[in-house]
Every structure is written in C-alpha cells, then in structure tokens.
Short mmCIF file of C-alpha atoms and ligand atoms in Angstrom, two decimals:
data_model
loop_
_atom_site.label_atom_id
_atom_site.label_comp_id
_atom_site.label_asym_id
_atom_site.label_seq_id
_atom_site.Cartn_x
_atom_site.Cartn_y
_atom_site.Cartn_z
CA UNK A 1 -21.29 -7.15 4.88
CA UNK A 2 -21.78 -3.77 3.24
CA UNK A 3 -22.17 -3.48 -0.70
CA UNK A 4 -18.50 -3.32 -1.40
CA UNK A 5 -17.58 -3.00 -4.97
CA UNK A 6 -14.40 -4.80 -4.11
CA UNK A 7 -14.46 -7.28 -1.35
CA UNK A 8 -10.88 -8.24 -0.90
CA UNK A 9 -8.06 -5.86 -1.48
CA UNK A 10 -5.15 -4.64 -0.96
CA UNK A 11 -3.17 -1.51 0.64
CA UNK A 12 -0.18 0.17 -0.27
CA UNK A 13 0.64 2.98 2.21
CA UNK A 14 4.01 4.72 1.24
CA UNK A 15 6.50 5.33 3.82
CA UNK A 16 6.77 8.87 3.09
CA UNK A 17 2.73 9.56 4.14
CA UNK A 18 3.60 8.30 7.49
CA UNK A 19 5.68 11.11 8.32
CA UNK A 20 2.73 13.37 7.80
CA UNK A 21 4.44 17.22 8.57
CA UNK A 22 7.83 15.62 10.33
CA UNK A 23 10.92 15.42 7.55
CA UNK A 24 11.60 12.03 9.04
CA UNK A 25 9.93 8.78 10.72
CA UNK A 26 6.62 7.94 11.84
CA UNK A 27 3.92 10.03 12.96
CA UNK A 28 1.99 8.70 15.64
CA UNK A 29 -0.78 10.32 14.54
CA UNK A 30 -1.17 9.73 11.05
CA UNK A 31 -0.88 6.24 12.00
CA UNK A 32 -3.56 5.73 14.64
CA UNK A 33 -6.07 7.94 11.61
CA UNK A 34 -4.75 5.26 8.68
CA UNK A 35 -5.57 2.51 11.44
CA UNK A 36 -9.19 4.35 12.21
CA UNK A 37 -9.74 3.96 8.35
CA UNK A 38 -9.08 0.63 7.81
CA UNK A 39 -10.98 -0.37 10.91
CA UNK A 40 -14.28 1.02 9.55
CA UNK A 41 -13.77 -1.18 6.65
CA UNK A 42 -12.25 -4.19 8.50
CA UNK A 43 -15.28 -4.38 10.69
CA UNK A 44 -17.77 -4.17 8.07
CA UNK A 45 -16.14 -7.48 6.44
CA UNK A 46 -13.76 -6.13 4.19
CA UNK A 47 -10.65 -8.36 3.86
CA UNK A 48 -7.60 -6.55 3.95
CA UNK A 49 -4.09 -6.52 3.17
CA UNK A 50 -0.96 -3.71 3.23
CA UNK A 51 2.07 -3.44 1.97
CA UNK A 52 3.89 -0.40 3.69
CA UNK A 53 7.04 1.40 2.17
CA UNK A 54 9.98 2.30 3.83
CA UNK A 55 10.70 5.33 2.70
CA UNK A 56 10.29 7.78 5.73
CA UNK A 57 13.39 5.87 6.80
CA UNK A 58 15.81 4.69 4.39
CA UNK A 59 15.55 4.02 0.21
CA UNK A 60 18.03 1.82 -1.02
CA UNK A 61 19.09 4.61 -3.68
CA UNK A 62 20.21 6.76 -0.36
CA UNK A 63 23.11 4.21 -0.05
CA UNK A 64 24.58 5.10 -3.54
CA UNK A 65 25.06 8.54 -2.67
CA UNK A 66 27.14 7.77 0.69
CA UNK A 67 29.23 4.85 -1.41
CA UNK A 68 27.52 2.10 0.25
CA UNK A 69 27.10 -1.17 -1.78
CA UNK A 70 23.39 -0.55 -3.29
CA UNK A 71 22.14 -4.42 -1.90
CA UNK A 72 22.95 -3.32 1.63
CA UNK A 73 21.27 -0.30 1.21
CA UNK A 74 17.84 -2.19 -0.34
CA UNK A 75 18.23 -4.70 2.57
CA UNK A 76 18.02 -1.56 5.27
CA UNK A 77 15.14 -0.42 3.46
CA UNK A 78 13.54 -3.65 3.45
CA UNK A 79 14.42 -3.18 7.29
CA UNK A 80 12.60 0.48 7.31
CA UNK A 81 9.17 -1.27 5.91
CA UNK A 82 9.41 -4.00 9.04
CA UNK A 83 9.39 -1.18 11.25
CA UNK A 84 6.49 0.68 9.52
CA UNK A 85 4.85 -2.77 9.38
CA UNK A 86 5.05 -2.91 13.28
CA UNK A 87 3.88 0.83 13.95
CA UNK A 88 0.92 0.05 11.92
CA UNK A 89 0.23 -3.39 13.66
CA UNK A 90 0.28 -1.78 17.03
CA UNK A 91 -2.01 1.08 16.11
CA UNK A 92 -4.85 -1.46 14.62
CA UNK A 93 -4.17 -3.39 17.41
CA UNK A 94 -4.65 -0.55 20.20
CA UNK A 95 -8.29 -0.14 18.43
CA UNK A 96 -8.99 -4.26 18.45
CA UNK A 97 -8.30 -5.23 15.12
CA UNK A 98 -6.72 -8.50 15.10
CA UNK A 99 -3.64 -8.29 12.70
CA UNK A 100 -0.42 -10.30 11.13
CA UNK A 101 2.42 -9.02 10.49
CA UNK A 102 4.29 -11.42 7.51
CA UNK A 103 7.89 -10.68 6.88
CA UNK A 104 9.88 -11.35 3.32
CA UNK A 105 12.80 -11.55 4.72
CA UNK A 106 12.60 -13.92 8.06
CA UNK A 107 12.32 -12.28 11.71
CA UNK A 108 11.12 -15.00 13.80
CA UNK A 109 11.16 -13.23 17.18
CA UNK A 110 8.87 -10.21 16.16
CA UNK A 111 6.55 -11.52 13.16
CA UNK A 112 6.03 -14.42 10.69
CA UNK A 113 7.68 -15.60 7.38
CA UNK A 114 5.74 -14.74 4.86
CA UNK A 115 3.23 -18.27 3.40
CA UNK A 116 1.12 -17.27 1.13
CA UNK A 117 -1.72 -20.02 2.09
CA UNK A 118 -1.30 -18.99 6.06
CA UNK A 119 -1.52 -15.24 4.58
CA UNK A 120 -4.81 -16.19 2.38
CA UNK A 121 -6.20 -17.81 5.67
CA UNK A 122 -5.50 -14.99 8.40
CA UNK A 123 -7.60 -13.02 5.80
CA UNK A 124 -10.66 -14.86 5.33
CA UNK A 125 -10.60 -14.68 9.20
CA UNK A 126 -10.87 -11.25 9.41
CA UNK A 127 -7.21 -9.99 10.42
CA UNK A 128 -5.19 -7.73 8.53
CA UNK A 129 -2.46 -9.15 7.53
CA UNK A 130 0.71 -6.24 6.67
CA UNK A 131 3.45 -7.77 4.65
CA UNK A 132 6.55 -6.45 5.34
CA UNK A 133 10.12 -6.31 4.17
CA UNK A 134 8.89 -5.90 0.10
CA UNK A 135 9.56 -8.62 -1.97
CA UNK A 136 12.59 -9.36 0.32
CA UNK A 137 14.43 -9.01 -2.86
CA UNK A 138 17.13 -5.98 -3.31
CA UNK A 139 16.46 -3.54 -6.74
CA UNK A 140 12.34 -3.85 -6.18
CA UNK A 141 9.94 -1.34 -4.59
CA UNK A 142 7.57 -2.32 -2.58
CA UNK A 143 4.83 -0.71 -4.88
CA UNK A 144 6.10 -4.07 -6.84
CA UNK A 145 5.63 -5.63 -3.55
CA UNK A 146 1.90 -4.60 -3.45
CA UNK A 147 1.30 -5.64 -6.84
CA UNK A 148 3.33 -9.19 -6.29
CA UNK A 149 1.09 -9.47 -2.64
CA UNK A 150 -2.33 -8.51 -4.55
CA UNK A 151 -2.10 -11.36 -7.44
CA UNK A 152 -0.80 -13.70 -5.01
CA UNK A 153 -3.88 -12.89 -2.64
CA UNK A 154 -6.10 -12.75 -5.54
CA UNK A 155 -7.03 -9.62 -4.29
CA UNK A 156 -9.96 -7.91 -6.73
CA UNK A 157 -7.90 -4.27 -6.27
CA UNK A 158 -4.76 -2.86 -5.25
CA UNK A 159 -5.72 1.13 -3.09
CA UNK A 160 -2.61 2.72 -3.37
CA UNK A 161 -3.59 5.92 -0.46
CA UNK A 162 -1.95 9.00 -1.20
CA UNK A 163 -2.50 12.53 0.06
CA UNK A 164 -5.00 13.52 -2.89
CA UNK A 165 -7.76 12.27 -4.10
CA UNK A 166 -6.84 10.65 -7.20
CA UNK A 167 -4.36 11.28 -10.32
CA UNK A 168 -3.65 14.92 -11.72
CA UNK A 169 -2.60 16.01 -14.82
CA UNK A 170 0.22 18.01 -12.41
CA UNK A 171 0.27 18.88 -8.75
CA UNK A 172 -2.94 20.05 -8.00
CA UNK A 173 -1.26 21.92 -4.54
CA UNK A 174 0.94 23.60 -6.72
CA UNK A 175 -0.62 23.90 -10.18
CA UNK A 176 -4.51 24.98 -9.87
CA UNK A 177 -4.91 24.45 -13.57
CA UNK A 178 -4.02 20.46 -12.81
CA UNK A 179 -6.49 18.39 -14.45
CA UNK A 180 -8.30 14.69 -11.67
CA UNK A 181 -8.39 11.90 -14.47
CA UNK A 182 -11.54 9.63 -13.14
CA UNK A 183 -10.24 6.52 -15.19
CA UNK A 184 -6.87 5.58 -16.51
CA UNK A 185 -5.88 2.52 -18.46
CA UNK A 186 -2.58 1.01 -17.48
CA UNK A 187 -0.97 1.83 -20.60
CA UNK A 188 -1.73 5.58 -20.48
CA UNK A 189 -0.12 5.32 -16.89
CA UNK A 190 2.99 3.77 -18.49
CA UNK A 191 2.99 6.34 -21.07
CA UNK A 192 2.31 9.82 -19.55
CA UNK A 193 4.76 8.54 -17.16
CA UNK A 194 2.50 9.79 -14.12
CA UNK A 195 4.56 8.18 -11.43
CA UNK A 196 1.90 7.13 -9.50
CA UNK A 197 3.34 3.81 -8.71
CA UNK A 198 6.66 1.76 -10.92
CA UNK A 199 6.34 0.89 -13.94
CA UNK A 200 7.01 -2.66 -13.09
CA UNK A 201 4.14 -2.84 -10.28
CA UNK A 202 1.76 -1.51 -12.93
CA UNK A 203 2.49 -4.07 -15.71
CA UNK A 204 2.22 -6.66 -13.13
CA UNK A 205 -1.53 -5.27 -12.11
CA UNK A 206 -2.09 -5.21 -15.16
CA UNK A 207 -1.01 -8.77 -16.72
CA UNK A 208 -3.29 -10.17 -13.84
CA UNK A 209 -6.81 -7.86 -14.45
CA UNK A 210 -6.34 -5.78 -10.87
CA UNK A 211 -7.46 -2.37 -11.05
CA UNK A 212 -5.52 0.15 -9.65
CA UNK A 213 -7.32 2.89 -7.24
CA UNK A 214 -6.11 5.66 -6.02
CA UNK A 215 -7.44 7.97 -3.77
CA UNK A 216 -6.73 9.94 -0.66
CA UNK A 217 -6.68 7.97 3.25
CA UNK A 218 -6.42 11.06 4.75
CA UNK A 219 -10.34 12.41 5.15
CA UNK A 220 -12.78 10.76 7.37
CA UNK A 221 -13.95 7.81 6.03
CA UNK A 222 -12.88 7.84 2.35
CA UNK A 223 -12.05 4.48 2.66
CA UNK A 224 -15.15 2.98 3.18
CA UNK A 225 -16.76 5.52 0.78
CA UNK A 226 -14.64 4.69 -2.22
CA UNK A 227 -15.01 0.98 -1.28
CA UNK A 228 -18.14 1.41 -1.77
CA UNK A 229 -17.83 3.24 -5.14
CA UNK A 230 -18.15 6.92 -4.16
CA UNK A 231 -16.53 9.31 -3.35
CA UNK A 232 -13.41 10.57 -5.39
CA UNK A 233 -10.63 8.34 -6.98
CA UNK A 234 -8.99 7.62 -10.23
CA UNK A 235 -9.55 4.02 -11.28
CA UNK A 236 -6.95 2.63 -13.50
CA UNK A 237 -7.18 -0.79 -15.38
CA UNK A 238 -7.92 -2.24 -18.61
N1 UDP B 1 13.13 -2.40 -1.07
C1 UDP B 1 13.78 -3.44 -1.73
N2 UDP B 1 13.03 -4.48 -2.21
C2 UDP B 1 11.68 -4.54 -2.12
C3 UDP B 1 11.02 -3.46 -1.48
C4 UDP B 1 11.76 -2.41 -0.97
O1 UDP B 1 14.99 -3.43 -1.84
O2 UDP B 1 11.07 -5.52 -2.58
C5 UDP B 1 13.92 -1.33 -0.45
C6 UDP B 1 14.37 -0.26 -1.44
O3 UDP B 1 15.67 0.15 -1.07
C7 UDP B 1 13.39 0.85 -1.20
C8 UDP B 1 13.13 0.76 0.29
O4 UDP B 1 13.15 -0.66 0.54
O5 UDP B 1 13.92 2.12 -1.53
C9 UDP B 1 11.83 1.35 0.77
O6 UDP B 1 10.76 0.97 -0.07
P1 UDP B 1 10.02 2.01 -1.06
O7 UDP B 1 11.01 2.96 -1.62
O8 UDP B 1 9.23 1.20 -2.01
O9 UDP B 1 9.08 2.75 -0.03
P2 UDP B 1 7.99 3.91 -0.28
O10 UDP B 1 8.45 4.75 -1.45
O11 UDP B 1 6.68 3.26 -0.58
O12 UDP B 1 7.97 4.65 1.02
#
C-alpha cells in the first residue's frame, strides 16, 4: 500500500458536480473522470466510501416552492442520490472496480439495505461501497449523510471534492483577491459561515475527531496526491 496519510475514508461528491457544464443530470463524463480518480486510489489499497448528493436532480426545498408537502419532496431527493449512486457504480465498474451500492431507504431489486457491519466488511475487501438515499431520513443533507457514514465506518477523514482546490475567503473564479485557507478548525467553519458543508455534518465530524478535507477531484490525480499529503487542500479539524 502507498504511504497514505489517511487509509480509510470517505467521499462526498455533490450532486451538482456531476452535471459538470449541463444545467441538469449526470454527465457521463465527469463521472467516468471521478471513477478514474478513485480507481488510482482504490487500487493502491485505499478503502473507500461515497456518499453522493442528489442535487443535479431534485432538493427537497424545490418541493416547497411548487406546494408540494416538503417530506415528499426529501424522499424524491433521497430518490435523486440512488440514481447518482448507480451512475457512479456503473462507471467504477466499467473500469473493474468491484463496488456496493447500500441504500437508506430499501430497494431490494437494484442494491442493498444499508448494514453497517456488511458495509465495514465490503470495505476491508477492497470494494467501494456508495451509500445512497442519505440518511433515508427527510429534513437531512446528505453532507450529514457523509458525516453520519464516516463515524459509523470509522473512517480517519471525510474528502468532500469540489471544483477548487480548497476553501476561499470568497469565490476565487469570481473574486481574484479571494484568500485558500490551508487549515480550518471546525469552529471557524461554523462561524465564518463558509458553507462548505451543513452546519450539522460539521459538528458531527467534529464531536467524533474526523478531519474534514477539501480539495478539488477534478485534475489528474489529485486524489491520490492529497491522500498522500500533497498537493493543495484545506484541512479542517480540531
Ligand atoms: N435528502 C434527505 N435526507 C437525507 C439526504 C438527502 O431528505 O438524509 C434529500 C434532500 O431533499 C436533499 C436531496 O435529498 O435536498 C439531495 O441531497 P443534497 O441536497 O444533500 O445533495 P447535494 O447538495 O450534495 O447535491
């Protein structure tokens, strides 16, 4: 196994970076280059887990808006994530990484229930196991969902992959002046407000010790690299 800084982890892709330049959906392609990522680290004995949002298809809050009863609109959201899950399941698949996809909410036919000791075990056998539907609950996020899915993994980090390479002061693609913090503590998360995840996900990282990275999953290779502790990423934690 390569040098790893963290050697079991977990990663929360957001719905809305798998529509890469569409205004809706899934991208093929920004699929099959998340799956080419995680494969470089998969095969060099990194165990890996991902929570996927849902929002390229449906949020929960959308249902408000069209005077739909919010549940029902969390549940098709929850829905949104499955189908994510799947899209990224095929794509690791199509490049031979053995996966599992675990559902919240029950869907027999296409994937299993989600058991945390059959999850822990799929793991240490190499596949990547993608939890889907959230926390199956309605009013969470699946950022909660990725924090929830780390501690119950005891995974040693949580790599929430964005489009940049770390946390900014502002948008760096709009504000050049728009300072990269290199390390955050939870609490100055919580209190700049920098909306990098909910604040509920990050108190729950950060009542059980597991550090936070972000970084980008959209150059060649940055996975491994900041897995290995290079490359560029904001850590947060205590
Ligand atoms: N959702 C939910 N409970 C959960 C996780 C997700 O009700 O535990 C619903 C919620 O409506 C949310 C939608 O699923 O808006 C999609 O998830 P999220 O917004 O977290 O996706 P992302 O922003 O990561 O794409």
């Amino acid at each position: 196994m390569k040098k790893f800084k963290w050697k079991k982890v977990l990663l929360k892709i957001s719905g809305e970076s798998l529509m890469g330049d569409n205004a809706f959906g899934i991208n093929p392609d920004i699929v099959k280059s998340f799956a080419k990522e995680i494969s470089e680290v998969v095969t060099d004995g990194l165990q890996i887990c991902i929570v996927v949002g849902g929002g390229n298809i449906y949020r929960g809050i959308f249902s408000t808006q069209n005077g739909m009863d919010r549940t029902t609109g969390d549940y098709m959201g929850m829905l949104a994530t499955v189908m994510n899950s799947l899209a990224i399941q095929n794509a690791l698949e199509q490049i031979g990484i053995e996966t599992r996809v675990q559902s919240a909410l029950p869907i027999s036919a296409i994937c299993e229930p989600y058991i945390k000791r059959r999850a822990i075990r799929h793991m240490e056998k190499g596949r990547v196991v993608i939890f889907a539907a959230g926390t199956g609950n309605p009013y969470f996020t699946t950022d909660t969902a990725a924090a929830l899915r780390a501690s119950e993994m005891n995974c040693e980090a949580i790599i929430k992959a964005t489009l940049v390479d770390g946390v900014y002061s502002a948008d760096p693609k709009k504000d050049k002046n728009a300072k990269k913090f290199n390390q955050l503590t939870y609490l100055e998360v919580l209190a700049k407000d920098l909306k990098i995840m909910d604040a509920s996900s990050i108190s729950l990282a950060r009542e059980n010790k597991i550090p936070i990275i972000v970084c980008s999953i959209v150059e060649n290779k940055n996975l491994a690299k900041v897995l290995l502790g290079e490359g560029s990423y904001t850590i947060i934690s205590d």
